[in-house]
Amino acid sequence: MTSATLLHLDSGISPTGSVSRTLTDRFAATWRARHGDAARHRYRDLAADPVPAVGAAYDTLGRRTERKGPLPPEDVAALAENPDEVREWALSRPLIEELRAADTLLLGSPMYNFTVSTGLKAWIDRVSFPGAYVDPDTGARLLRDTRVVVVAVRGGGYGPGTPREHFDFQLPYLRAYFGALGVTAAHLHVVTAELTRAADVPALNGLEPLAAESLAAAEAAVDELAAVL
């Protein structure tokens, strides 16, 4: 089996009792066992070790780069005109190259206020540098073969037919984002666990059986994906 690379990101703010972290750990353990010692597992905790928010210099350098068209990462540094721009690129480039090098991206994403966490949004903003995922010579999308596994965890219920279906700005956002980055629909896998707060939020009391069913389905889904990706 050829060597493979897994980039594993957790973004939940709770270090203990986190359903998203439990599910991503489950995926990663199965994935590592399948791929063996040659596999590379890169882990980032976006809550404990947050990615710095982008600043004005990131925007300025990004706009200047965008006017040039897609460039190799080594050419972007030459466009920086001041220390702030140098710093912004120095913070961004390792994360971009880490994503480009991954065969599989595993993303733990709890829902906060109907969308993604601030830690995940900061990572998204930081890695979304203009032209970073386009081959400058051919125009090919560099993430076209990258597999993305999104483990989406929600305290309530937001699935089709539920009263809060239209409150879900988490999954539509992530689907649109990774699609725009060049990840194909066939390579974007979404696992959801819902009603995870059923046992402790009074308004959700009585929905514990549905919560258990959703969690069991999510566990089976991560096991199945980890066995084939």
mmCIF file of C-alpha atoms in Angstrom:
data_model
loop_
_atom_site.group_PDB
_atom_site.id
_atom_site.type_symbol
_atom_site.label_atom_id
_atom_site.label_comp_id
_atom_site.label_asym_id
_atom_site.label_seq_id
_atom_site.Cartn_x
_atom_site.Cartn_y
_atom_site.Cartn_z
ATOM 1 C CA MET A 1 0.000 0.000 0.000
ATOM 2 C CA THR A 2 1.411 3.410 -0.921
ATOM 3 C CA SER A 3 2.038 6.033 1.739
ATOM 4 C CA ALA A 4 -0.902 8.279 2.525
ATOM 5 C CA THR A 5 -1.339 11.523 4.450
ATOM 6 C CA LEU A 6 -4.238 12.419 6.731
ATOM 7 C CA LEU A 7 -4.719 16.017 7.856
ATOM 8 C CA HIS A 8 -6.915 15.860 10.952
ATOM 9 C CA LEU A 9 -8.479 19.071 12.267
ATOM 10 C CA ASP A 10 -10.634 19.426 15.372
ATOM 11 C CA SER A 11 -12.474 22.673 15.986
ATOM 12 C CA GLY A 12 -14.740 22.004 18.967
ATOM 13 C CA ILE A 13 -14.127 24.338 21.897
ATOM 14 C CA SER A 14 -14.795 21.661 24.553
ATOM 15 C CA PRO A 15 -11.710 19.511 25.230
ATOM 16 C CA THR A 16 -13.713 16.826 27.052
ATOM 17 C CA GLY A 17 -17.049 15.215 26.294
ATOM 18 C CA SER A 18 -16.828 16.310 22.658
ATOM 19 C CA VAL A 19 -18.802 14.147 20.247
ATOM 20 C CA SER A 20 -16.988 15.561 17.217
ATOM 21 C CA ARG A 21 -13.570 14.807 18.729
ATOM 22 C CA THR A 22 -14.644 11.292 19.664
ATOM 23 C CA LEU A 23 -15.820 10.632 16.120
ATOM 24 C CA THR A 24 -12.735 12.098 14.420
ATOM 25 C CA ASP A 25 -10.483 10.130 16.794
ATOM 26 C CA ARG A 26 -12.408 7.002 15.847
ATOM 27 C CA PHE A 27 -11.871 7.690 12.143
ATOM 28 C CA ALA A 28 -8.179 8.458 12.617
ATOM 29 C CA ALA A 29 -7.521 5.292 14.623
ATOM 30 C CA THR A 30 -9.104 3.081 11.965
ATOM 31 C CA TRP A 31 -7.347 4.984 9.181
ATOM 32 C CA ARG A 32 -3.923 4.630 10.830
ATOM 33 C CA ALA A 33 -4.444 0.923 11.455
ATOM 34 C CA ARG A 34 -5.387 0.410 7.821
ATOM 35 C CA HIS A 35 -2.532 2.407 6.289
ATOM 36 C CA GLY A 36 0.204 1.205 8.626
ATOM 37 C CA ASP A 37 3.474 2.756 9.734
ATOM 38 C CA ALA A 38 4.129 4.484 6.410
ATOM 39 C CA ALA A 39 1.062 6.685 6.820
ATOM 40 C CA ARG A 40 1.392 10.275 7.964
ATOM 41 C CA HIS A 41 -1.192 11.649 10.404
ATOM 42 C CA ARG A 42 -0.956 15.435 10.888
ATOM 43 C CA TYR A 43 -3.149 16.742 13.700
ATOM 44 C CA ARG A 44 -4.238 20.284 14.529
ATOM 45 C CA ASP A 45 -6.488 21.412 17.379
ATOM 46 C CA LEU A 46 -7.942 24.679 16.113
ATOM 47 C CA ALA A 47 -9.397 25.499 19.528
ATOM 48 C CA ALA A 48 -6.384 24.793 21.760
ATOM 49 C CA ASP A 49 -3.908 26.165 19.210
ATOM 50 C CA PRO A 50 -5.903 28.652 17.145
ATOM 51 C CA VAL A 51 -4.784 29.905 13.769
ATOM 52 C CA PRO A 52 -4.215 33.678 13.918
ATOM 53 C CA ALA A 53 -6.955 35.708 12.254
ATOM 54 C CA VAL A 54 -5.943 37.280 8.969
ATOM 55 C CA GLY A 55 -5.120 40.970 8.965
ATOM 56 C CA ALA A 56 -5.191 43.839 6.512
ATOM 57 C CA ALA A 57 -1.750 42.908 5.159
ATOM 58 C CA TYR A 58 -3.047 39.447 4.210
ATOM 59 C CA ASP A 59 -5.785 41.100 2.173
ATOM 60 C CA THR A 60 -3.349 43.501 0.503
ATOM 61 C CA LEU A 61 -0.882 40.758 -0.392
ATOM 62 C CA GLY A 62 -3.711 38.514 -1.575
ATOM 63 C CA ARG A 63 -5.079 41.168 -3.901
ATOM 64 C CA ARG A 64 -1.630 41.879 -5.311
ATOM 65 C CA THR A 65 -1.067 38.172 -5.893
ATOM 66 C CA GLU A 66 -4.494 37.672 -7.445
ATOM 67 C CA ARG A 67 -3.720 40.271 -10.103
ATOM 68 C CA LYS A 68 -0.736 38.148 -11.154
ATOM 69 C CA GLY A 69 -2.785 34.967 -11.515
ATOM 70 C CA PRO A 70 -1.950 31.640 -9.815
ATOM 71 C CA LEU A 71 1.651 31.537 -8.600
ATOM 72 C CA PRO A 72 3.872 28.895 -6.975
ATOM 73 C CA PRO A 73 4.101 29.462 -3.201
ATOM 74 C CA GLU A 74 7.773 30.399 -3.478
ATOM 75 C CA ASP A 75 6.879 33.288 -5.796
ATOM 76 C CA VAL A 76 4.311 34.818 -3.462
ATOM 77 C CA ALA A 77 6.921 35.764 -0.854
ATOM 78 C CA ALA A 78 8.674 37.966 -3.415
ATOM 79 C CA LEU A 79 5.512 40.073 -3.727
ATOM 80 C CA ALA A 80 5.456 41.014 -0.026
ATOM 81 C CA GLU A 81 6.334 44.687 0.360
ATOM 82 C CA ASN A 82 6.586 45.150 4.137
ATOM 83 C CA PRO A 83 7.097 43.158 7.353
ATOM 84 C CA ASP A 84 3.361 42.754 7.962
ATOM 85 C CA GLU A 85 2.881 41.134 4.561
ATOM 86 C CA VAL A 86 5.908 38.918 5.121
ATOM 87 C CA ARG A 87 4.425 37.816 8.447
ATOM 88 C CA GLU A 88 0.988 37.095 6.976
ATOM 89 C CA TRP A 89 2.477 34.891 4.266
ATOM 90 C CA ALA A 90 4.756 33.148 6.759
ATOM 91 C CA LEU A 91 1.676 32.257 8.822
ATOM 92 C CA SER A 92 -0.299 31.139 5.776
ATOM 93 C CA ARG A 93 2.129 29.196 3.631
ATOM 94 C CA PRO A 94 2.721 26.213 5.983
ATOM 95 C CA LEU A 95 -1.026 25.686 6.414
ATOM 96 C CA ILE A 96 -1.644 25.922 2.673
ATOM 97 C CA GLU A 97 1.133 23.461 1.874
ATOM 98 C CA GLU A 98 -0.149 21.128 4.601
ATOM 99 C CA LEU A 99 -3.588 21.079 2.989
ATOM 100 C CA ARG A 100 -2.155 20.637 -0.506
ATOM 101 C CA ALA A 101 -0.087 17.665 0.687
ATOM 102 C CA ALA A 102 -3.004 15.834 2.327
ATOM 103 C CA ASP A 103 -4.638 12.890 0.610
ATOM 104 C CA THR A 104 -7.514 13.069 3.088
ATOM 105 C CA LEU A 105 -8.729 15.987 5.198
ATOM 106 C CA LEU A 106 -10.665 14.978 8.312
ATOM 107 C CA LEU A 107 -12.592 17.866 9.806
ATOM 108 C CA GLY A 108 -14.421 17.825 13.139
ATOM 109 C CA SER A 109 -16.999 20.603 12.986
ATOM 110 C CA PRO A 110 -19.524 21.169 15.765
ATOM 111 C CA MET A 111 -22.260 23.671 15.002
ATOM 112 C CA TYR A 112 -22.111 26.957 16.922
ATOM 113 C CA ASN A 113 -24.889 29.484 16.437
ATOM 114 C CA PHE A 114 -26.012 27.708 13.261
ATOM 115 C CA THR A 115 -22.573 27.709 11.601
ATOM 116 C CA VAL A 116 -18.923 26.713 12.065
ATOM 117 C CA SER A 117 -16.690 27.616 14.997
ATOM 118 C CA THR A 118 -14.513 30.716 15.064
ATOM 119 C CA GLY A 119 -11.431 28.472 15.132
ATOM 120 C CA LEU A 120 -12.449 26.701 11.935
ATOM 121 C CA LYS A 121 -13.394 29.970 10.251
ATOM 122 C CA ALA A 122 -9.956 31.415 11.096
ATOM 123 C CA TRP A 123 -8.286 28.383 9.488
ATOM 124 C CA ILE A 124 -10.512 28.694 6.412
ATOM 125 C CA ASP A 125 -9.678 32.383 6.039
ATOM 126 C CA ARG A 126 -5.965 31.713 6.488
ATOM 127 C CA VAL A 127 -5.680 28.904 3.908
ATOM 128 C CA SER A 128 -7.926 30.572 1.308
ATOM 129 C CA PHE A 129 -5.150 32.548 -0.353
ATOM 130 C CA PRO A 130 -5.842 33.505 -3.994
ATOM 131 C CA GLY A 131 -4.599 30.927 -6.469
ATOM 132 C CA ALA A 132 -3.185 28.606 -3.826
ATOM 133 C CA TYR A 133 -5.020 25.555 -5.170
ATOM 134 C CA VAL A 134 -4.592 26.087 -8.898
ATOM 135 C CA ASP A 135 -1.633 24.767 -10.876
ATOM 136 C CA PRO A 136 0.005 27.908 -12.344
ATOM 137 C CA ASP A 137 1.146 26.023 -15.453
ATOM 138 C CA THR A 138 -1.952 24.023 -16.369
ATOM 139 C CA GLY A 139 -4.821 25.675 -14.476
ATOM 140 C CA ALA A 140 -5.724 22.293 -12.934
ATOM 141 C CA ARG A 141 -7.400 22.270 -9.532
ATOM 142 C CA LEU A 142 -4.858 20.909 -7.067
ATOM 143 C CA LEU A 143 -7.450 19.524 -4.635
ATOM 144 C CA ARG A 144 -9.432 17.619 -7.260
ATOM 145 C CA ASP A 145 -8.241 14.271 -5.834
ATOM 146 C CA THR A 146 -8.331 15.280 -2.158
ATOM 147 C CA ARG A 147 -10.879 13.450 -0.042
ATOM 148 C CA VAL A 148 -12.628 15.534 2.606
ATOM 149 C CA VAL A 149 -14.516 14.010 5.521
ATOM 150 C CA VAL A 150 -16.640 16.501 7.457
ATOM 151 C CA VAL A 151 -17.874 15.271 10.829
ATOM 152 C CA ALA A 152 -20.694 17.681 11.610
ATOM 153 C CA VAL A 153 -22.121 17.554 15.125
ATOM 154 C CA ARG A 154 -25.205 19.462 16.193
ATOM 155 C CA GLY A 155 -26.824 19.722 19.602
ATOM 156 C CA GLY A 156 -30.288 19.978 18.060
ATOM 157 C CA GLY A 157 -31.966 18.638 14.960
ATOM 158 C CA TYR A 158 -31.393 20.301 11.588
ATOM 159 C CA GLY A 159 -32.034 17.489 9.143
ATOM 160 C CA PRO A 160 -34.513 17.514 6.253
ATOM 161 C CA GLY A 161 -38.077 18.005 7.438
ATOM 162 C CA THR A 162 -37.157 19.337 10.879
ATOM 163 C CA PRO A 163 -38.428 22.755 12.048
ATOM 164 C CA ARG A 164 -34.865 24.108 12.035
ATOM 165 C CA GLU A 165 -33.766 22.692 8.707
ATOM 166 C CA HIS A 166 -33.345 26.200 7.298
ATOM 167 C CA PHE A 167 -31.231 27.300 10.279
ATOM 168 C CA ASP A 168 -28.357 25.135 9.066
ATOM 169 C CA PHE A 169 -25.642 27.454 7.760
ATOM 170 C CA GLN A 170 -22.931 24.968 8.689
ATOM 171 C CA LEU A 171 -23.132 22.230 6.059
ATOM 172 C CA PRO A 172 -24.256 24.383 3.109
ATOM 173 C CA TYR A 173 -21.311 26.670 3.858
ATOM 174 C CA LEU A 174 -18.762 23.849 4.066
ATOM 175 C CA ARG A 175 -20.092 22.180 0.910
ATOM 176 C CA ALA A 176 -19.882 25.463 -0.993
ATOM 177 C CA TYR A 177 -16.446 26.278 0.393
ATOM 178 C CA PHE A 178 -14.754 22.996 -0.437
ATOM 179 C CA GLY A 179 -16.473 22.916 -3.812
ATOM 180 C CA ALA A 180 -15.065 26.355 -4.597
ATOM 181 C CA LEU A 181 -11.628 25.150 -3.505
ATOM 182 C CA GLY A 182 -11.800 22.409 -6.140
ATOM 183 C CA VAL A 183 -12.826 19.392 -4.054
ATOM 184 C CA THR A 184 -15.218 17.316 -6.142
ATOM 185 C CA ALA A 185 -18.662 16.362 -4.869
ATOM 186 C CA ALA A 186 -17.692 12.693 -5.113
ATOM 187 C CA HIS A 187 -14.775 13.269 -2.733
ATOM 188 C CA LEU A 188 -16.681 15.310 -0.120
ATOM 189 C CA HIS A 189 -18.119 13.028 2.566
ATOM 190 C CA VAL A 190 -20.375 14.369 5.314
ATOM 191 C CA VAL A 191 -21.142 12.524 8.544
ATOM 192 C CA THR A 192 -23.684 14.059 10.899
ATOM 193 C CA ALA A 193 -24.534 13.388 14.532
ATOM 194 C CA GLU A 194 -27.598 15.298 15.724
ATOM 195 C CA LEU A 195 -29.481 15.914 18.970
ATOM 196 C CA THR A 196 -26.304 15.474 21.014
ATOM 197 C CA ARG A 197 -27.756 17.777 23.707
ATOM 198 C CA ALA A 198 -30.952 15.768 24.075
ATOM 199 C CA ALA A 199 -30.024 14.523 27.526
ATOM 200 C CA ASP A 200 -29.302 17.930 29.081
ATOM 201 C CA VAL A 201 -31.419 20.525 27.253
ATOM 202 C CA PRO A 202 -34.995 20.479 28.575
ATOM 203 C CA ALA A 203 -36.507 21.399 25.217
ATOM 204 C CA LEU A 204 -34.947 18.256 23.736
ATOM 205 C CA ASN A 205 -35.844 15.853 26.536
ATOM 206 C CA GLY A 206 -37.523 12.740 25.211
ATOM 207 C CA LEU A 207 -35.458 12.734 22.035
ATOM 208 C CA GLU A 208 -32.679 10.627 23.525
ATOM 209 C CA PRO A 209 -33.566 7.538 21.417
ATOM 210 C CA LEU A 210 -33.256 9.606 18.240
ATOM 211 C CA ALA A 211 -29.950 11.013 19.484
ATOM 212 C CA ALA A 212 -28.620 7.510 20.132
ATOM 213 C CA GLU A 213 -29.744 6.402 16.680
ATOM 214 C CA SER A 214 -28.030 9.388 15.055
ATOM 215 C CA LEU A 215 -24.786 8.771 16.941
ATOM 216 C CA ALA A 216 -24.771 5.069 16.061
ATOM 217 C CA ALA A 217 -25.254 5.940 12.392
ATOM 218 C CA ALA A 218 -22.387 8.462 12.576
ATOM 219 C CA GLU A 219 -20.086 5.885 14.173
ATOM 220 C CA ALA A 220 -20.904 3.370 11.453
ATOM 221 C CA ALA A 221 -20.316 6.004 8.767
ATOM 222 C CA VAL A 222 -16.875 7.028 10.044
ATOM 223 C CA ASP A 223 -15.878 3.366 10.343
ATOM 224 C CA GLU A 224 -16.961 2.704 6.769
ATOM 225 C CA LEU A 225 -15.168 5.757 5.377
ATOM 226 C CA ALA A 226 -11.961 5.129 7.314
ATOM 227 C CA ALA A 227 -11.886 1.593 5.921
ATOM 228 C CA VAL A 228 -11.845 2.760 2.311
ATOM 229 C CA LEU A 229 -10.200 6.206 2.176
#
